[in-house]
Amino acid sequence: MKIHDLLPLLLLLLGVFSCEPPVVFTEAQPDVVPSSTHFQKTYQGIYLCTGDSATVRIGEKTIIKERHIQFESTLDEIKETKGIYIDGEYLYIEELDLPVPIEYLDGEIVTGSFFIADTLFQIGPKQVLKYYKGHQVLNRKLENKHWETSILSKDEQGNLTLWTTQLPEDLDQLKAITPVEDVSTPEHTRYLISPNIAEFRKLLDSKLIFEVCDYFERMDPSI
């Protein structure tokens, strides 16, 4: 891998839940469904993320995304790449705050490798899992006390689709299902909703505010 491809890949690997959700909820969804203490057994296993070729491991309480990355680059390319620099025998990537040992192949080319693992979800007070109609519903509490909700759906082959919220194409259609409060900022358009369970089911079935974010192909059902 060339060094100029490294930062976009890292942002992709770490960015599943890092963007600003355009639709948020007043509480973990669905509201009256009890929280789950673990992922359903049929969801647990090892998957390949087709978006970035990372490995995704779903255990009893966590979703972890990981990848081993190898790179080779010239010193000039590194100097020209923002957020990456060399100090002695190490390459530093500001996004990771991690020194990566490098090897000089000659006076102008270096190579190295590192392992990256990111916990995408871990069941706890601020990350609430619920099981609803065959789906695993992932709820993450934001700093403003609103909730971000994503959906994991399993197909007949055991592969998973990750759905995240999107801005509805027809806001009036959303308002016809549940009351909507505009909580936008100058930087981001955002709507706050508080659906009851019947309204949440309509949102889930219609996919009005949910879009496919990633696809995980099952590799091994065991952990």
Short mmCIF file of C-alpha atoms in Angstrom, two decimals:
data_model
loop_
_atom_site.label_atom_id
_atom_site.label_comp_id
_atom_site.label_asym_id
_atom_site.label_seq_id
_atom_site.Cartn_x
_atom_site.Cartn_y
_atom_site.Cartn_z
CA MET A 1 0.00 0.00 0.00
CA LYS A 2 1.20 3.49 -0.86
CA ILE A 3 1.41 6.02 1.94
CA HIS A 4 -1.02 8.49 0.34
CA ASP A 5 -3.69 5.76 0.47
CA LEU A 6 -3.11 5.13 4.19
CA LEU A 7 -5.00 8.04 5.80
CA PRO A 8 -8.18 7.60 3.70
CA LEU A 9 -8.17 3.92 4.63
CA LEU A 10 -7.74 4.70 8.34
CA LEU A 11 -10.58 7.21 8.22
CA LEU A 12 -12.74 4.58 6.53
CA LEU A 13 -11.83 1.92 9.10
CA LEU A 14 -12.52 4.21 12.06
CA GLY A 15 -15.42 6.14 10.60
CA VAL A 16 -18.44 3.83 10.87
CA PHE A 17 -19.90 5.66 13.87
CA SER A 18 -17.85 8.85 13.76
CA CYS A 19 -20.01 10.99 11.47
CA GLU A 20 -22.80 13.24 12.70
CA PRO A 21 -26.10 11.27 12.54
CA PRO A 22 -28.74 13.31 10.68
CA VAL A 23 -31.63 11.74 12.63
CA VAL A 24 -31.40 11.14 16.39
CA PHE A 25 -33.75 9.82 19.06
CA THR A 26 -34.75 10.97 22.53
CA GLU A 27 -34.10 7.49 23.94
CA ALA A 28 -32.73 4.08 23.00
CA GLN A 29 -34.90 2.33 20.43
CA PRO A 30 -37.37 0.71 20.36
CA ASP A 31 -38.53 2.51 23.48
CA VAL A 32 -40.46 -0.24 25.32
CA VAL A 33 -38.25 -3.16 24.26
CA PRO A 34 -35.94 -4.30 27.09
CA SER A 35 -32.18 -4.00 26.66
CA SER A 36 -30.21 -7.10 25.68
CA THR A 37 -27.17 -8.19 27.69
CA HIS A 38 -25.48 -9.85 24.70
CA PHE A 39 -25.63 -10.21 20.93
CA GLN A 40 -27.76 -13.06 19.67
CA LYS A 41 -25.68 -16.20 19.10
CA THR A 42 -26.57 -16.26 15.41
CA TYR A 43 -25.00 -12.81 15.02
CA GLN A 44 -21.76 -13.67 16.78
CA GLY A 45 -18.80 -14.61 14.58
CA ILE A 46 -16.11 -13.30 12.25
CA TYR A 47 -17.01 -11.28 9.17
CA LEU A 48 -15.36 -9.55 6.23
CA CYS A 49 -16.38 -5.92 5.79
CA THR A 50 -16.81 -5.54 2.02
CA GLY A 51 -16.38 -1.77 2.21
CA ASP A 52 -12.75 -1.79 3.35
CA SER A 53 -11.75 -5.50 3.60
CA ALA A 54 -11.38 -5.26 7.37
CA THR A 55 -12.21 -8.12 9.72
CA VAL A 56 -15.24 -7.59 11.95
CA ARG A 57 -15.58 -9.68 15.11
CA ILE A 58 -18.90 -9.81 16.92
CA GLY A 59 -18.68 -11.33 20.37
CA GLU A 60 -21.17 -11.51 23.21
CA LYS A 61 -20.91 -7.81 24.04
CA THR A 62 -18.71 -6.14 21.42
CA ILE A 63 -18.22 -5.39 17.75
CA ILE A 64 -14.53 -4.98 16.93
CA LYS A 65 -13.14 -4.00 13.55
CA GLU A 66 -9.52 -4.84 12.81
CA ARG A 67 -6.98 -4.95 10.01
CA HIS A 68 -3.30 -5.65 9.47
CA ILE A 69 -1.85 -2.98 7.18
CA GLN A 70 1.44 -3.13 5.26
CA PHE A 71 2.86 -0.15 3.42
CA GLU A 72 5.83 0.90 1.33
CA SER A 73 6.66 4.47 0.36
CA THR A 74 9.36 6.88 -0.63
CA LEU A 75 10.58 9.52 1.82
CA ASP A 76 9.34 12.25 -0.53
CA GLU A 77 5.81 10.80 -0.53
CA ILE A 78 5.78 10.76 3.27
CA LYS A 79 6.95 14.38 3.45
CA GLU A 80 4.13 15.39 1.11
CA THR A 81 1.44 13.52 3.09
CA LYS A 82 -0.30 15.55 5.78
CA GLY A 83 -0.68 13.84 9.16
CA ILE A 84 2.22 11.41 8.64
CA TYR A 85 5.90 11.95 9.42
CA ILE A 86 9.12 10.06 10.21
CA ASP A 87 11.22 10.50 13.33
CA GLY A 88 14.23 8.19 13.42
CA GLU A 89 13.21 4.55 13.01
CA TYR A 90 9.49 5.21 13.41
CA LEU A 91 6.68 6.51 11.26
CA TYR A 92 4.03 8.49 13.14
CA ILE A 93 0.38 8.65 12.09
CA GLU A 94 -1.39 11.48 13.85
CA GLU A 95 -4.81 9.80 13.57
CA LEU A 96 -3.51 6.85 15.59
CA ASP A 97 -1.02 8.53 17.92
CA LEU A 98 1.01 5.37 17.42
CA PRO A 99 4.70 4.97 16.45
CA VAL A 100 5.09 2.42 13.65
CA PRO A 101 8.52 0.74 13.28
CA ILE A 102 9.88 1.12 9.76
CA GLU A 103 12.64 -0.50 7.74
CA TYR A 104 14.75 1.40 5.22
CA LEU A 105 15.00 -0.61 2.01
CA ASP A 106 17.47 1.95 0.65
CA GLY A 107 18.10 5.63 1.12
CA GLU A 108 14.75 6.65 -0.34
CA ILE A 109 12.23 3.85 0.36
CA VAL A 110 10.80 2.64 3.69
CA THR A 111 8.40 -0.16 4.56
CA GLY A 112 6.45 -1.13 7.65
CA SER A 113 3.30 -2.74 9.00
CA PHE A 114 0.93 -2.32 11.90
CA PHE A 115 -2.27 -3.74 13.33
CA ILE A 116 -5.30 -1.55 14.00
CA ALA A 117 -8.34 -2.55 16.06
CA ASP A 118 -11.32 -0.33 16.84
CA THR A 119 -14.24 -1.19 19.13
CA LEU A 120 -17.28 -0.07 17.19
CA PHE A 121 -19.79 -1.07 19.85
CA GLN A 122 -19.59 -2.31 23.43
CA ILE A 123 -22.71 -2.97 25.49
CA GLY A 124 -22.89 -0.64 28.48
CA PRO A 125 -24.82 2.33 29.94
CA LYS A 126 -24.13 4.52 26.89
CA GLN A 127 -24.26 1.76 24.27
CA VAL A 128 -27.52 -0.12 24.50
CA LEU A 129 -28.40 -3.19 22.46
CA LYS A 130 -31.96 -4.28 21.78
CA TYR A 131 -33.33 -7.24 19.81
CA TYR A 132 -36.37 -6.42 17.70
CA LYS A 133 -38.06 -8.45 14.95
CA GLY A 134 -34.87 -10.36 14.08
CA HIS A 135 -32.68 -7.25 14.08
CA GLN A 136 -29.99 -6.15 16.50
CA VAL A 137 -30.65 -2.48 17.23
CA LEU A 138 -27.50 -0.57 18.27
CA ASN A 139 -28.06 2.56 20.35
CA ARG A 140 -25.23 4.96 21.24
CA LYS A 141 -25.77 7.90 23.59
CA LEU A 142 -24.34 11.17 22.26
CA GLU A 143 -22.85 14.00 24.30
CA ASN A 144 -26.06 16.03 24.01
CA LYS A 145 -28.00 13.09 25.54
CA HIS A 146 -29.67 12.22 22.25
CA TRP A 147 -29.33 8.68 20.91
CA GLU A 148 -27.87 7.49 17.62
CA THR A 149 -29.53 4.31 16.37
CA SER A 150 -28.19 1.81 13.84
CA ILE A 151 -29.53 -1.54 12.72
CA LEU A 152 -27.81 -4.87 12.10
CA SER A 153 -29.86 -7.23 9.92
CA LYS A 154 -29.00 -10.86 9.11
CA ASP A 155 -29.86 -12.56 5.81
CA GLU A 156 -30.46 -16.26 5.11
CA GLN A 157 -26.75 -16.85 4.42
CA GLY A 158 -25.78 -15.40 7.81
CA ASN A 159 -24.32 -12.20 6.33
CA LEU A 160 -25.06 -8.85 7.96
CA THR A 161 -26.18 -5.47 6.68
CA LEU A 162 -25.47 -2.37 8.79
CA TRP A 163 -28.07 0.38 8.43
CA THR A 164 -27.44 3.94 9.68
CA THR A 165 -29.71 6.99 9.64
CA GLN A 166 -30.07 9.29 6.67
CA LEU A 167 -31.99 12.48 6.00
CA PRO A 168 -35.44 11.54 4.71
CA GLU A 169 -36.10 12.48 1.10
CA ASP A 170 -39.58 13.55 2.11
CA LEU A 171 -39.65 15.24 5.53
CA ASP A 172 -43.45 15.43 5.45
CA GLN A 173 -43.55 11.65 5.13
CA LEU A 174 -41.49 11.37 8.32
CA LYS A 175 -43.75 13.89 10.08
CA ALA A 176 -46.75 11.80 9.08
CA ILE A 177 -45.28 8.89 11.06
CA THR A 178 -43.93 10.66 14.15
CA PRO A 179 -43.43 14.23 15.44
CA VAL A 180 -40.18 15.82 14.29
CA GLU A 181 -38.11 18.52 16.00
CA ASP A 182 -35.50 20.42 14.03
CA VAL A 183 -32.31 20.50 16.15
CA SER A 184 -29.96 21.52 13.34
CA THR A 185 -26.78 23.52 13.87
CA PRO A 186 -25.02 25.83 11.40
CA GLU A 187 -22.75 22.88 10.54
CA HIS A 188 -25.22 19.99 10.41
CA THR A 189 -28.84 19.34 9.54
CA ARG A 190 -30.38 17.14 12.24
CA TYR A 191 -33.87 16.05 13.28
CA LEU A 192 -34.91 14.70 16.68
CA ILE A 193 -37.71 12.15 16.92
CA SER A 194 -39.34 10.13 19.69
CA PRO A 195 -41.32 7.32 18.04
CA ASN A 196 -43.42 4.85 19.96
CA ILE A 197 -42.91 1.20 19.09
CA ALA A 198 -45.56 1.21 16.36
CA GLU A 199 -43.98 4.27 14.76
CA PHE A 200 -40.49 2.77 15.03
CA ARG A 201 -41.72 -0.35 13.26
CA LYS A 202 -43.00 1.81 10.39
CA LEU A 203 -39.61 3.55 10.17
CA LEU A 204 -37.81 0.21 10.20
CA ASP A 205 -40.06 -1.43 7.60
CA SER A 206 -40.10 1.57 5.25
CA LYS A 207 -36.36 2.35 5.60
CA LEU A 208 -37.43 5.99 5.39
CA ILE A 209 -34.57 7.16 7.62
CA PHE A 210 -32.24 4.14 7.34
CA GLU A 211 -29.73 3.46 4.55
CA VAL A 212 -27.16 0.72 4.00
CA CYS A 213 -23.82 1.74 5.49
CA ASP A 214 -21.86 -1.51 5.22
CA TYR A 215 -22.11 -5.20 4.46
CA PHE A 216 -20.41 -7.93 6.52
CA GLU A 217 -19.86 -11.34 4.91
CA ARG A 218 -19.66 -14.21 7.38
CA MET A 219 -16.26 -15.91 7.48
CA ASP A 220 -16.41 -18.05 10.63
CA PRO A 221 -19.36 -18.44 13.04
CA SER A 222 -17.04 -19.00 16.00
CA ILE A 223 -15.02 -16.40 17.90
#
